[in-house]
Short mmCIF file of C-alpha atoms in Angstrom, two decimals:
data_model
loop_
_atom_site.label_atom_id
_atom_site.label_comp_id
_atom_site.label_asym_id
_atom_site.label_seq_id
_atom_site.Cartn_x
_atom_site.Cartn_y
_atom_site.Cartn_z
CA MET A 883 140.99 67.12 104.90
CA PRO A 884 144.21 69.09 106.32
CA GLU A 885 144.69 69.01 110.40
CA VAL A 886 145.79 72.07 112.38
CA THR A 887 147.72 71.45 115.73
CA ASP A 888 146.34 75.35 116.38
CA VAL A 889 143.15 76.24 116.06
CA ASP A 890 142.29 78.72 113.31
CA GLY A 891 138.97 78.31 112.47
CA LEU A 892 135.25 77.96 114.08
CA THR A 893 133.66 74.87 115.35
CA VAL A 894 130.71 73.33 114.45
CA GLY A 895 128.85 74.98 117.73
CA GLN A 896 130.38 78.43 116.74
CA VAL A 897 129.13 78.02 113.58
CA SER A 898 125.69 77.39 114.48
CA ALA A 899 125.04 80.53 116.96
CA LEU A 900 126.94 82.74 114.64
CA LEU A 901 124.97 81.81 111.71
CA GLY A 902 121.84 80.65 114.03
CA VAL A 903 121.77 77.72 112.25
CA THR A 904 121.38 74.28 113.89
CA VAL A 905 124.24 72.09 114.27
CA ARG A 906 122.24 68.82 112.62
CA ALA A 907 121.52 71.01 109.69
CA LEU A 908 124.79 71.85 109.72
CA HIS A 909 125.78 67.73 109.92
CA HIS A 910 123.20 67.33 107.19
CA TRP A 911 124.85 70.28 104.84
CA ASP A 912 128.82 68.27 105.47
CA GLU A 913 127.59 64.78 104.82
CA ILE A 914 125.41 65.96 101.33
CA GLY A 915 128.51 67.40 100.24
CA LEU A 916 126.98 70.94 100.27
CA ALA A 917 129.02 73.71 103.04
CA ARG A 918 132.22 70.64 104.78
CA PRO A 919 134.09 72.40 107.33
CA SER A 920 138.15 71.93 105.42
CA LEU A 921 140.09 71.57 108.71
CA ARG A 922 140.27 69.10 111.30
CA THR A 923 142.34 69.46 114.40
CA ALA A 924 144.18 65.94 115.69
CA ALA A 925 141.27 65.80 118.14
CA GLY A 926 139.20 65.30 115.39
CA TYR A 927 137.08 68.68 116.08
CA ARG A 928 135.94 69.74 112.41
CA LEU A 929 137.04 73.42 111.49
CA TYR A 930 135.52 76.09 109.28
CA THR A 931 137.36 78.11 107.68
CA THR A 932 136.71 82.31 106.55
CA GLY A 933 135.87 80.83 103.21
CA ASP A 934 133.37 77.96 104.52
CA LEU A 935 132.05 80.86 106.21
CA GLU A 936 131.45 82.38 103.10
CA ARG A 937 129.71 79.50 101.37
CA LEU A 938 127.78 79.04 104.06
CA HIS A 939 126.56 82.56 104.10
CA ARG A 940 125.39 81.70 100.86
CA VAL A 941 123.34 78.27 101.73
CA VAL A 942 121.60 80.26 104.50
CA VAL A 943 120.65 83.24 102.40
CA TYR A 944 119.72 80.56 99.51
CA ARG A 945 117.63 79.27 102.11
CA GLU A 946 116.06 81.76 103.58
CA ILE A 947 114.63 82.72 99.97
CA GLY A 948 113.28 79.33 99.30
CA LEU A 949 115.14 77.67 97.56
CA GLY A 950 116.29 73.75 98.07
CA LEU A 951 119.61 72.53 98.69
CA ASP A 952 120.28 70.47 95.76
CA LYS A 953 119.32 73.99 93.59
CA ILE A 954 122.19 75.89 96.53
CA GLY A 955 124.50 72.97 95.84
CA ALA A 956 123.97 74.05 91.53
CA ILE A 957 124.84 77.90 92.34
CA LEU A 958 127.35 77.10 94.32
CA ASP A 959 129.10 74.32 92.37
CA ASP A 960 128.71 75.24 88.85
CA SER A 961 130.52 77.78 87.44
CA THR A 962 128.25 78.44 84.41
CA ALA A 963 125.06 78.61 86.65
CA ASP A 964 122.82 82.04 85.77
CA VAL A 965 122.54 82.89 89.32
CA PRO A 966 120.57 86.70 89.22
CA SER A 967 117.74 84.19 86.23
CA ALA A 968 117.49 82.09 89.09
CA LEU A 969 117.18 84.76 92.17
CA ARG A 970 114.38 86.25 89.91
CA ALA A 971 112.19 83.12 89.38
CA GLN A 972 112.63 83.37 92.95
CA ARG A 973 112.19 86.41 93.89
CA GLY A 974 108.92 85.94 91.50
CA GLN A 975 107.66 83.23 93.86
CA VAL A 976 109.03 85.54 97.29
CA ALA A 977 106.46 88.08 96.06
CA GLU A 978 103.65 85.41 95.63
CA ARG A 979 104.12 84.17 98.87
CA ILE A 980 104.45 88.20 100.37
CA GLU A 981 100.90 88.93 98.81
CA ARG A 982 99.34 85.25 100.27
CA LEU A 983 100.70 86.16 103.71
CA GLN A 984 99.59 89.71 103.60
CA GLN A 985 95.73 88.39 102.34
CA LEU A 986 96.01 86.32 105.26
CA SER A 987 97.46 88.68 108.03
CA ALA A 988 94.22 91.26 106.30
CA GLY A 989 91.53 88.28 106.87
CA LEU A 990 93.53 88.10 110.75
CA ASP A 991 92.34 91.28 111.48
CA ARG A 992 89.13 90.89 110.07
CA MET A 993 88.69 88.27 112.65
CA ILE A 994 90.41 90.01 115.55
CA ASP A 995 88.11 92.40 114.97
CA ALA A 996 84.93 90.85 114.00
CA HIS A 997 84.63 88.59 117.82
CA GLU A 998 85.65 91.93 119.40
CA ARG A 999 82.77 93.80 117.70
CA GLY A 1000 80.21 91.43 116.50
CA LEU A 1001 79.43 93.44 113.18
CA LEU A 1002 82.35 95.48 111.14
CA LEU A 1003 79.94 97.55 109.80
CA THR A 1004 79.79 101.21 110.28
CA ALA A 1005 76.99 103.19 112.30
CA GLU A 1006 75.68 104.18 109.43
CA GLN A 1007 75.73 100.93 106.59
CA GLN A 1008 73.79 99.64 110.30
CA ALA A 1009 71.32 101.96 110.32
CA ALA A 1010 70.66 101.49 105.81
CA LEU A 1011 70.41 98.22 106.67
CA PHE A 1012 68.73 97.36 109.89
CA GLY A 1013 66.52 100.07 109.76
CA PRO A 1014 66.09 103.15 111.94
CA GLU A 1015 64.57 101.52 115.14
CA TRP A 1016 69.05 99.62 114.85
CA ASN A 1017 71.25 100.78 117.79
CA ALA A 1018 74.68 100.44 117.07
CA ASP A 1019 75.68 100.22 120.20
CA TRP A 1020 73.38 96.79 120.56
CA PRO A 1021 76.46 94.86 119.28
CA ALA A 1022 79.06 95.76 122.05
CA GLN A 1023 76.30 94.84 124.25
CA ALA A 1024 76.08 91.89 122.96
CA ARG A 1025 79.52 90.87 123.29
CA GLN A 1026 80.16 92.32 126.99
CA ARG A 1027 76.92 89.33 127.80
CA TYR A 1028 77.91 86.64 125.54
CA GLY A 1029 81.67 87.39 124.29
CA ASP A 1030 82.98 84.57 126.24
CA THR A 1031 80.05 81.85 124.56
CA THR A 1032 80.86 79.93 121.92
CA GLN A 1033 78.03 80.82 119.75
CA TRP A 1034 80.13 84.59 119.50
CA GLN A 1035 82.95 83.06 118.30
CA GLN A 1036 80.39 81.12 115.29
CA TYR A 1037 78.81 84.21 114.95
CA ALA A 1038 81.44 86.51 114.91
CA GLU A 1039 83.38 83.48 112.35
CA ARG A 1040 80.10 84.39 110.40
CA SER A 1041 80.24 88.23 110.68
CA ALA A 1042 84.14 88.74 110.27
CA SER A 1043 83.82 87.40 106.21
CA ARG A 1044 80.86 89.73 105.51
CA GLY A 1045 80.42 92.65 104.32
CA PRO A 1046 76.94 95.13 103.22
CA GLU A 1047 75.74 92.78 100.61
CA GLU A 1048 76.00 89.61 102.48
CA TRP A 1049 74.46 91.24 105.11
CA GLN A 1050 71.98 92.36 103.32
CA ALA A 1051 70.74 89.10 102.23
CA VAL A 1052 70.94 87.85 105.94
CA THR A 1053 68.80 90.90 106.80
CA ASP A 1054 66.27 89.54 103.33
CA ALA A 1055 66.05 86.45 104.49
CA VAL A 1056 65.23 87.11 108.23
CA ALA A 1057 62.69 89.56 106.88
CA GLY A 1058 60.87 87.11 105.43
CA VAL A 1059 60.63 84.99 107.71
CA ASP A 1060 58.99 87.42 109.89
CA ARG A 1061 55.67 88.12 107.62
CA ALA A 1062 55.54 84.35 107.00
CA LEU A 1063 55.06 83.83 110.34
CA GLY A 1064 52.30 86.63 110.30
CA ASP A 1065 50.71 85.62 106.86
CA ALA A 1066 50.44 81.88 108.28
CA MET A 1067 49.11 83.22 112.28
CA ASP A 1068 46.53 85.46 110.10
CA ALA A 1069 46.23 82.50 107.70
CA GLY A 1070 45.13 80.88 111.50
CA VAL A 1071 47.76 77.77 111.12
CA THR A 1072 47.65 75.54 113.98
CA PRO A 1073 50.87 75.02 116.09
CA GLY A 1074 51.96 71.30 115.26
CA SER A 1075 50.35 71.67 111.69
CA PRO A 1076 52.65 71.17 108.88
CA GLU A 1077 52.28 74.08 107.45
CA ALA A 1078 53.97 75.05 111.62
CA ASP A 1079 56.41 72.83 111.31
CA ARG A 1080 57.81 74.50 108.21
CA LEU A 1081 57.76 77.19 109.50
CA VAL A 1082 59.82 75.80 112.06
CA GLU A 1083 62.52 74.80 110.61
CA ARG A 1084 63.17 76.74 107.92
CA HIS A 1085 63.26 79.92 111.03
CA ARG A 1086 66.29 77.76 111.96
CA GLU A 1087 68.04 77.86 108.89
CA VAL A 1088 67.83 81.33 108.73
CA PHE A 1089 68.66 82.01 112.12
CA ALA A 1090 72.17 79.50 111.88
CA SER A 1091 73.63 82.33 109.88
CA TYR A 1092 74.84 84.01 112.83
CA PHE A 1093 75.15 80.57 114.50
CA PRO A 1094 73.86 76.67 114.61
CA LEU A 1095 70.86 76.43 115.94
CA SER A 1096 69.55 73.11 118.14
CA ARG A 1097 66.21 72.72 118.22
CA GLU A 1098 66.26 72.79 122.01
CA MET A 1099 68.27 76.53 121.42
CA GLN A 1100 65.16 77.34 119.21
CA VAL A 1101 62.34 77.04 122.26
CA CYS A 1102 64.55 78.81 124.56
CA LEU A 1103 64.82 81.66 121.93
CA ALA A 1104 61.33 81.33 120.85
CA ARG A 1105 60.53 81.65 125.18
CA ARG A 1106 62.99 84.83 125.44
CA TYR A 1107 60.95 86.71 122.31
CA GLU A 1108 57.82 85.80 124.22
CA ALA A 1109 58.94 87.28 127.94
CA ASP A 1110 61.57 89.80 126.83
CA PRO A 1111 60.10 93.00 126.25
CA GLY A 1112 62.39 94.32 123.48
CA PHE A 1113 62.02 91.19 120.86
CA ALA A 1114 58.04 90.84 121.55
CA ALA A 1115 57.53 94.46 121.30
CA HIS A 1116 59.38 93.62 117.58
CA TYR A 1117 56.57 90.36 117.01
CA ASP A 1118 54.16 91.65 118.47
CA GLY A 1119 54.54 94.40 116.04
CA ILE A 1120 54.28 92.52 112.81
CA ARG A 1121 51.10 90.87 114.39
CA PRO A 1122 49.62 91.09 117.98
CA GLY A 1123 50.45 88.24 120.22
CA LEU A 1124 53.05 87.08 117.64
CA ALA A 1125 55.42 85.84 119.75
CA THR A 1126 53.55 83.82 121.84
CA TRP A 1127 52.27 82.12 118.83
CA PHE A 1128 55.60 81.89 117.72
CA ARG A 1129 56.58 80.42 120.93
CA ARG A 1130 53.65 78.30 120.47
CA ILE A 1131 54.93 76.64 117.50
CA VAL A 1132 58.03 75.73 118.03
CA ASP A 1133 56.53 74.02 121.26
CA ALA A 1134 54.67 71.47 119.23
CA SER A 1135 57.26 71.17 116.78
CA ALA A 1136 59.86 70.44 120.14
CA ARG A 1137 57.55 67.62 121.57
CA ALA A 1138 57.25 66.15 117.39
CA HIS A 1139 61.48 65.75 117.58
CA GLY A 1140 61.15 63.93 121.79
CA ILE A 1141 61.93 67.33 123.45
CA ASP A 1142 60.19 68.81 127.03
CA PRO A 1143 60.21 72.57 125.52
CA ASP A 1144 59.03 72.76 129.75
CA THR A 1145 63.31 71.31 130.50
CA ALA A 1146 65.16 72.57 127.23
CA THR A 1147 68.61 74.36 127.59
CA TRP A 1148 70.53 76.21 126.09
CA GLN A 1149 73.16 73.58 124.16
#
């Protein structure tokens, strides 16, 4: 390597700042022979010439589009290399990555919307799915009340992946449980019986469409169904007294699993 007495090239630090690459990367490229400085001062400082910078620019560009260092070296050092073909192949891979990133971006947008809105459905879709009594403002009200809870986050993650068909399946499953509860009450199914316990488990499984529901949480939910006028009206509209009957079968199931319903907490 020629020595110079006057600085007529750029130091490693200057090149690092100019190209936006680390000094460590420049040292590595020098060590493997990919891009070496052509000059060295009497004091031992390595200097990059204009020609060195041109090669480094190509290295940076090729690396940025995803070529490996071995491939970059082959392209730069082989005068017979088919550079356009190599770049076209890399362009195809870049296009695939762009498509994947666009899909990821769209998924993130849906996740953000779900956390902020709860339901990614129009007011018309909500009315068609959930019935004429549904209020499109309820999801926003729920977010205001529960938006900082773990359950809201879990609900939002499930909601982000659902469209009208998926929500229709959830709605049908919930309606099926409601009908089964009403039929069981009519049939005289008693709290603590195997039939009642199976219905309690079915309710927990279906409710998991929104977020995981522990037995203690189910106790709290059943008591809210009974105490809250809106929930009580829904269940008593299916069968008079159903809200209280459902609370009783949940309490009995909880006791069978060692849980005192009177001290159960939302956890």
